[in-house]
Amino acid sequence: MLKYITSLFAILICSGSFAQNTETLTANDTLPTMQTFPLRVGIDLSKPIRMALENDYQGFEIAADFRLTEKFYIATEFGNEKKTVDETQLNFTTEGSFVKLGFDFNAYENWFGMQNAIIVGMRYGYSTHKQTLNSYKIYQTNQHTEGESILTQEPGTEFSSLNGHWIEVIAGIKVETFDNVYMGFTVRLNRLLTTKEPGNFQNLFIPGFNKVTTDNNVGAGFNYTISYSIPIYKKAKRKKAKKDEE
């Protein structure tokens, strides 16, 4: 019996010494943590859904972001759109490409190792496109007769080398649903800066910008993305361990 008590006492002494050494290490040393800096690349799912619902629309968009710091990401979207607009006085088709470049700020405090996001950000957007005027009716008063006459421009008129420049303010979320697979949703408010328009006509639809409100050059849009995270490199961050004051 005395033998077992002696053995237990020896184990307790060893355990106490190990705990003391661990406390000293925790109090005086720094602990390394690894931060991952990934590249996320994906597609906008809203455009294929829109293609299935609208016969007069075609488009695709690729979205990507790269982590620069703990909170900031550089982000881009680029793609192509083709849209036919049929209104009372006109019918036209716009086709072209666009690119957006900007940043995202992650306002969400993640647990260690996670990279979910509640984001706010900005983009600068640019498009290059063409418009085909399928039909264009101008209502104009005829001075020689009562009422109005209708002047119709020739169908098939094409205007090329058009462009648009705008800024976007965005807000949204990104959530890791599976390992390295993220789903995201953003809403966007756009403000057109400058645009090259066809003569006697307007850029009423700009690829990447969506439909323009002619009164104040404001537009709105959204995207719904699925993306895959590719770790580019990892960086060690030395964090001072907190000393146990008790």
Short mmCIF file of C-alpha atoms in Angstrom, two decimals:
data_model
loop_
_atom_site.label_atom_id
_atom_site.label_comp_id
_atom_site.label_asym_id
_atom_site.label_seq_id
_atom_site.Cartn_x
_atom_site.Cartn_y
_atom_site.Cartn_z
CA MET A 1 0.00 0.00 0.00
CA LEU A 2 2.85 2.36 0.90
CA LYS A 3 4.39 1.57 -2.46
CA TYR A 4 1.28 2.80 -4.35
CA ILE A 5 1.06 5.98 -2.23
CA THR A 6 4.72 6.75 -2.97
CA SER A 7 4.18 6.21 -6.69
CA LEU A 8 1.13 8.47 -6.73
CA PHE A 9 3.03 11.20 -4.88
CA ALA A 10 5.83 11.01 -7.45
CA ILE A 11 3.34 11.35 -10.30
CA LEU A 12 1.79 14.44 -8.68
CA ILE A 13 5.23 16.04 -8.29
CA CYS A 14 6.03 15.41 -11.96
CA SER A 15 2.67 16.78 -13.04
CA GLY A 16 3.19 19.91 -10.96
CA SER A 17 6.61 20.47 -12.51
CA PHE A 18 5.17 20.03 -16.05
CA ALA A 19 2.33 22.48 -15.31
CA GLN A 20 4.83 25.01 -13.93
CA ASN A 21 6.98 24.74 -17.06
CA THR A 22 3.89 25.10 -19.28
CA GLU A 23 2.78 28.22 -17.39
CA THR A 24 6.23 29.74 -17.78
CA LEU A 25 6.17 29.04 -21.52
CA THR A 26 2.70 30.50 -21.89
CA ALA A 27 3.52 33.62 -19.93
CA ASN A 28 6.86 34.51 -21.46
CA ASP A 29 6.84 33.21 -25.03
CA THR A 30 4.93 34.14 -28.18
CA LEU A 31 2.64 31.66 -29.89
CA PRO A 32 2.63 31.37 -33.70
CA THR A 33 -0.63 31.44 -35.65
CA MET A 34 -0.91 30.88 -39.39
CA GLN A 35 -2.99 33.20 -41.59
CA THR A 36 -4.10 31.94 -45.00
CA PHE A 37 -4.18 34.32 -47.98
CA PRO A 38 -6.39 32.65 -50.59
CA LEU A 39 -7.61 33.50 -54.06
CA ARG A 40 -11.36 32.91 -54.47
CA VAL A 41 -12.62 32.41 -58.03
CA GLY A 42 -16.23 31.78 -59.00
CA ILE A 43 -19.17 32.57 -61.23
CA ASP A 44 -22.31 34.66 -60.89
CA LEU A 45 -25.23 32.22 -60.77
CA SER A 46 -27.84 34.96 -61.27
CA LYS A 47 -26.97 35.32 -64.95
CA PRO A 48 -27.63 31.68 -66.00
CA ILE A 49 -30.85 31.85 -63.97
CA ARG A 50 -31.79 35.04 -65.78
CA MET A 51 -31.02 33.40 -69.14
CA ALA A 52 -33.44 30.59 -68.29
CA LEU A 53 -36.20 33.09 -67.40
CA GLU A 54 -35.66 35.73 -70.11
CA ASN A 55 -35.55 34.90 -73.80
CA ASP A 56 -33.99 38.26 -74.69
CA TYR A 57 -30.97 38.01 -72.35
CA GLN A 58 -27.57 36.27 -72.46
CA GLY A 59 -24.67 36.77 -70.08
CA PHE A 60 -21.96 35.41 -67.83
CA GLU A 61 -19.76 36.83 -65.09
CA ILE A 62 -16.60 35.62 -63.35
CA ALA A 63 -15.87 36.97 -59.87
CA ALA A 64 -12.64 36.81 -57.90
CA ASP A 65 -11.11 38.24 -54.76
CA PHE A 66 -7.75 37.98 -53.04
CA ARG A 67 -7.03 38.60 -49.37
CA LEU A 68 -4.53 41.42 -48.85
CA THR A 69 -4.79 41.91 -45.07
CA GLU A 70 -6.85 40.51 -42.23
CA LYS A 71 -9.86 42.62 -43.27
CA PHE A 72 -9.28 43.90 -46.82
CA TYR A 73 -9.63 42.03 -50.12
CA ILE A 74 -8.94 43.19 -53.65
CA ALA A 75 -11.88 42.14 -55.83
CA THR A 76 -12.86 42.03 -59.49
CA GLU A 77 -15.70 40.92 -61.75
CA PHE A 78 -15.69 40.64 -65.54
CA GLY A 79 -17.97 39.18 -68.15
CA ASN A 80 -20.23 39.71 -71.14
CA GLU A 81 -23.90 40.58 -71.61
CA LYS A 82 -26.37 40.75 -74.50
CA LYS A 83 -29.80 42.22 -73.90
CA THR A 84 -32.73 43.19 -76.15
CA VAL A 85 -34.94 45.95 -74.78
CA ASP A 86 -38.43 46.34 -76.23
CA GLU A 87 -40.19 49.54 -75.18
CA THR A 88 -43.05 51.62 -76.57
CA GLN A 89 -40.96 53.87 -78.79
CA LEU A 90 -37.91 51.73 -79.42
CA ASN A 91 -36.46 48.27 -79.66
CA PHE A 92 -32.71 47.80 -79.43
CA THR A 93 -30.06 45.17 -78.62
CA THR A 94 -26.97 45.90 -76.57
CA GLU A 95 -23.97 43.54 -76.55
CA GLY A 96 -20.57 43.97 -74.94
CA SER A 97 -18.05 43.22 -72.21
CA PHE A 98 -17.35 44.75 -68.83
CA VAL A 99 -14.80 44.70 -66.03
CA LYS A 100 -14.98 45.93 -62.44
CA LEU A 101 -12.12 46.43 -60.00
CA GLY A 102 -12.20 47.47 -56.37
CA PHE A 103 -12.02 46.25 -52.78
CA ASP A 104 -14.07 44.50 -50.09
CA PHE A 105 -13.89 45.12 -46.35
CA ASN A 106 -14.87 42.21 -44.10
CA ALA A 107 -16.83 43.50 -41.10
CA TYR A 108 -17.30 40.00 -39.64
CA GLU A 109 -15.16 38.68 -36.76
CA ASN A 110 -14.30 35.10 -37.73
CA TRP A 111 -13.21 32.28 -35.50
CA PHE A 112 -9.65 31.18 -36.13
CA GLY A 113 -9.28 29.47 -39.50
CA MET A 114 -12.60 30.71 -40.90
CA GLN A 115 -13.02 33.29 -43.67
CA ASN A 116 -16.74 33.99 -43.80
CA ALA A 117 -17.56 37.60 -44.53
CA ILE A 118 -20.05 40.40 -44.15
CA ILE A 119 -18.68 42.76 -46.76
CA VAL A 120 -18.97 46.36 -47.81
CA GLY A 121 -16.96 47.64 -50.72
CA MET A 122 -16.61 49.69 -53.87
CA ARG A 123 -15.95 49.03 -57.55
CA TYR A 124 -14.90 51.03 -60.57
CA GLY A 125 -16.63 49.66 -63.65
CA TYR A 126 -15.95 49.98 -67.36
CA SER A 127 -17.81 48.57 -70.35
CA THR A 128 -17.21 48.48 -74.08
CA HIS A 129 -20.24 47.59 -76.16
CA LYS A 130 -22.36 48.16 -79.25
CA GLN A 131 -26.05 48.77 -79.82
CA THR A 132 -28.22 47.65 -82.70
CA LEU A 133 -31.31 49.81 -83.16
CA ASN A 134 -33.98 47.37 -84.25
CA SER A 135 -36.70 50.03 -84.49
CA TYR A 136 -36.96 53.60 -83.24
CA LYS A 137 -40.13 55.68 -83.43
CA ILE A 138 -40.04 59.44 -82.93
CA TYR A 139 -43.29 61.24 -82.29
CA GLN A 140 -43.07 64.69 -83.83
CA THR A 141 -45.65 67.40 -84.40
CA ASN A 142 -46.47 68.02 -88.08
CA GLN A 143 -46.90 71.77 -88.64
CA HIS A 144 -48.94 71.30 -91.83
CA THR A 145 -51.53 68.90 -90.45
CA GLU A 146 -53.29 68.45 -87.18
CA GLY A 147 -52.12 65.79 -84.79
CA GLU A 148 -48.79 63.95 -84.87
CA SER A 149 -46.89 61.99 -87.47
CA ILE A 150 -44.56 59.08 -86.77
CA LEU A 151 -41.02 59.03 -88.12
CA THR A 152 -39.38 55.58 -87.97
CA GLN A 153 -35.62 55.19 -88.25
CA GLU A 154 -34.28 52.39 -90.44
CA PRO A 155 -34.07 49.07 -88.53
CA GLY A 156 -30.73 47.33 -88.19
CA THR A 157 -28.73 50.50 -87.52
CA GLU A 158 -25.64 49.56 -85.49
CA PHE A 159 -23.69 51.87 -83.20
CA SER A 160 -20.26 50.54 -82.18
CA SER A 161 -17.33 51.69 -80.00
CA LEU A 162 -19.62 52.72 -77.13
CA ASN A 163 -18.55 52.64 -73.50
CA GLY A 164 -19.49 53.50 -69.95
CA HIS A 165 -17.65 54.36 -66.73
CA TRP A 166 -19.27 54.06 -63.31
CA ILE A 167 -18.75 53.41 -59.61
CA GLU A 168 -20.56 50.88 -57.43
CA VAL A 169 -21.20 50.69 -53.70
CA ILE A 170 -21.83 47.11 -52.63
CA ALA A 171 -22.87 45.15 -49.55
CA GLY A 172 -23.28 41.41 -49.06
CA ILE A 173 -22.19 38.17 -47.44
CA LYS A 174 -19.92 35.20 -48.21
CA VAL A 175 -20.27 31.90 -46.36
CA GLU A 176 -18.20 28.71 -46.57
CA THR A 177 -20.76 25.97 -47.24
CA PHE A 178 -18.27 23.14 -47.91
CA ASP A 179 -14.49 22.90 -47.61
CA ASN A 180 -13.12 25.81 -49.68
CA VAL A 181 -16.51 26.36 -51.39
CA TYR A 182 -18.22 29.71 -50.74
CA MET A 183 -21.66 31.04 -51.54
CA GLY A 184 -22.09 34.79 -51.75
CA PHE A 185 -24.73 37.43 -52.37
CA THR A 186 -24.27 41.17 -52.95
CA VAL A 187 -26.53 44.11 -53.74
CA ARG A 188 -25.13 47.04 -55.70
CA LEU A 189 -25.98 50.70 -56.20
CA ASN A 190 -24.39 52.17 -59.32
CA ARG A 191 -23.69 55.76 -60.38
CA LEU A 192 -22.76 56.42 -64.01
CA LEU A 193 -19.80 58.78 -64.38
CA THR A 194 -19.30 59.17 -68.13
CA THR A 195 -20.51 57.38 -71.23
CA LYS A 196 -19.98 57.45 -74.97
CA GLU A 197 -23.42 57.39 -76.58
CA PRO A 198 -24.63 57.00 -80.16
CA GLY A 199 -25.84 60.12 -81.95
CA ASN A 200 -29.44 61.08 -81.14
CA PHE A 201 -29.71 58.09 -78.82
CA GLN A 202 -28.77 57.01 -75.28
CA ASN A 203 -27.07 54.12 -73.51
CA LEU A 204 -30.22 52.86 -71.81
CA PHE A 205 -28.62 49.48 -71.08
CA ILE A 206 -24.90 49.11 -70.29
CA PRO A 207 -23.30 45.65 -69.82
CA GLY A 208 -22.26 45.20 -66.21
CA PHE A 209 -24.18 48.29 -65.12
CA ASN A 210 -27.72 47.18 -65.92
CA LYS A 211 -30.49 49.54 -66.96
CA VAL A 212 -29.84 53.25 -66.62
CA THR A 213 -32.34 55.61 -65.04
CA THR A 214 -32.03 58.56 -67.41
CA ASP A 215 -33.02 61.23 -64.88
CA ASN A 216 -29.99 60.78 -62.59
CA ASN A 217 -27.80 58.09 -64.22
CA VAL A 218 -28.38 55.68 -61.33
CA GLY A 219 -28.72 51.92 -61.61
CA ALA A 220 -28.92 48.93 -59.32
CA GLY A 221 -28.09 45.24 -59.47
CA PHE A 222 -27.09 42.14 -57.56
CA ASN A 223 -25.10 38.95 -57.98
CA TYR A 224 -25.23 35.49 -56.44
CA THR A 225 -21.90 33.70 -56.60
CA ILE A 226 -20.41 30.31 -55.96
CA SER A 227 -16.63 30.33 -55.67
CA TYR A 228 -13.70 28.10 -54.77
CA SER A 229 -10.91 29.21 -52.45
CA ILE A 230 -7.34 28.45 -53.55
CA PRO A 231 -4.71 28.96 -50.82
CA ILE A 232 -1.88 31.01 -52.32
CA TYR A 233 0.39 31.32 -49.31
CA LYS A 234 0.36 31.31 -45.52
CA LYS A 235 1.93 33.83 -43.21
CA ALA A 236 2.87 33.28 -39.58
CA LYS A 237 1.56 35.83 -37.14
CA ARG A 238 3.29 35.96 -33.76
CA LYS A 239 0.81 36.68 -31.01
CA LYS A 240 1.91 37.47 -27.45
CA ALA A 241 0.46 34.95 -25.03
CA LYS A 242 -1.57 36.38 -22.16
CA LYS A 243 -0.05 35.86 -18.72
CA ASP A 244 -2.16 34.17 -16.12
CA GLU A 245 -2.54 36.75 -13.35
CA GLU A 246 -3.86 34.33 -10.77
#
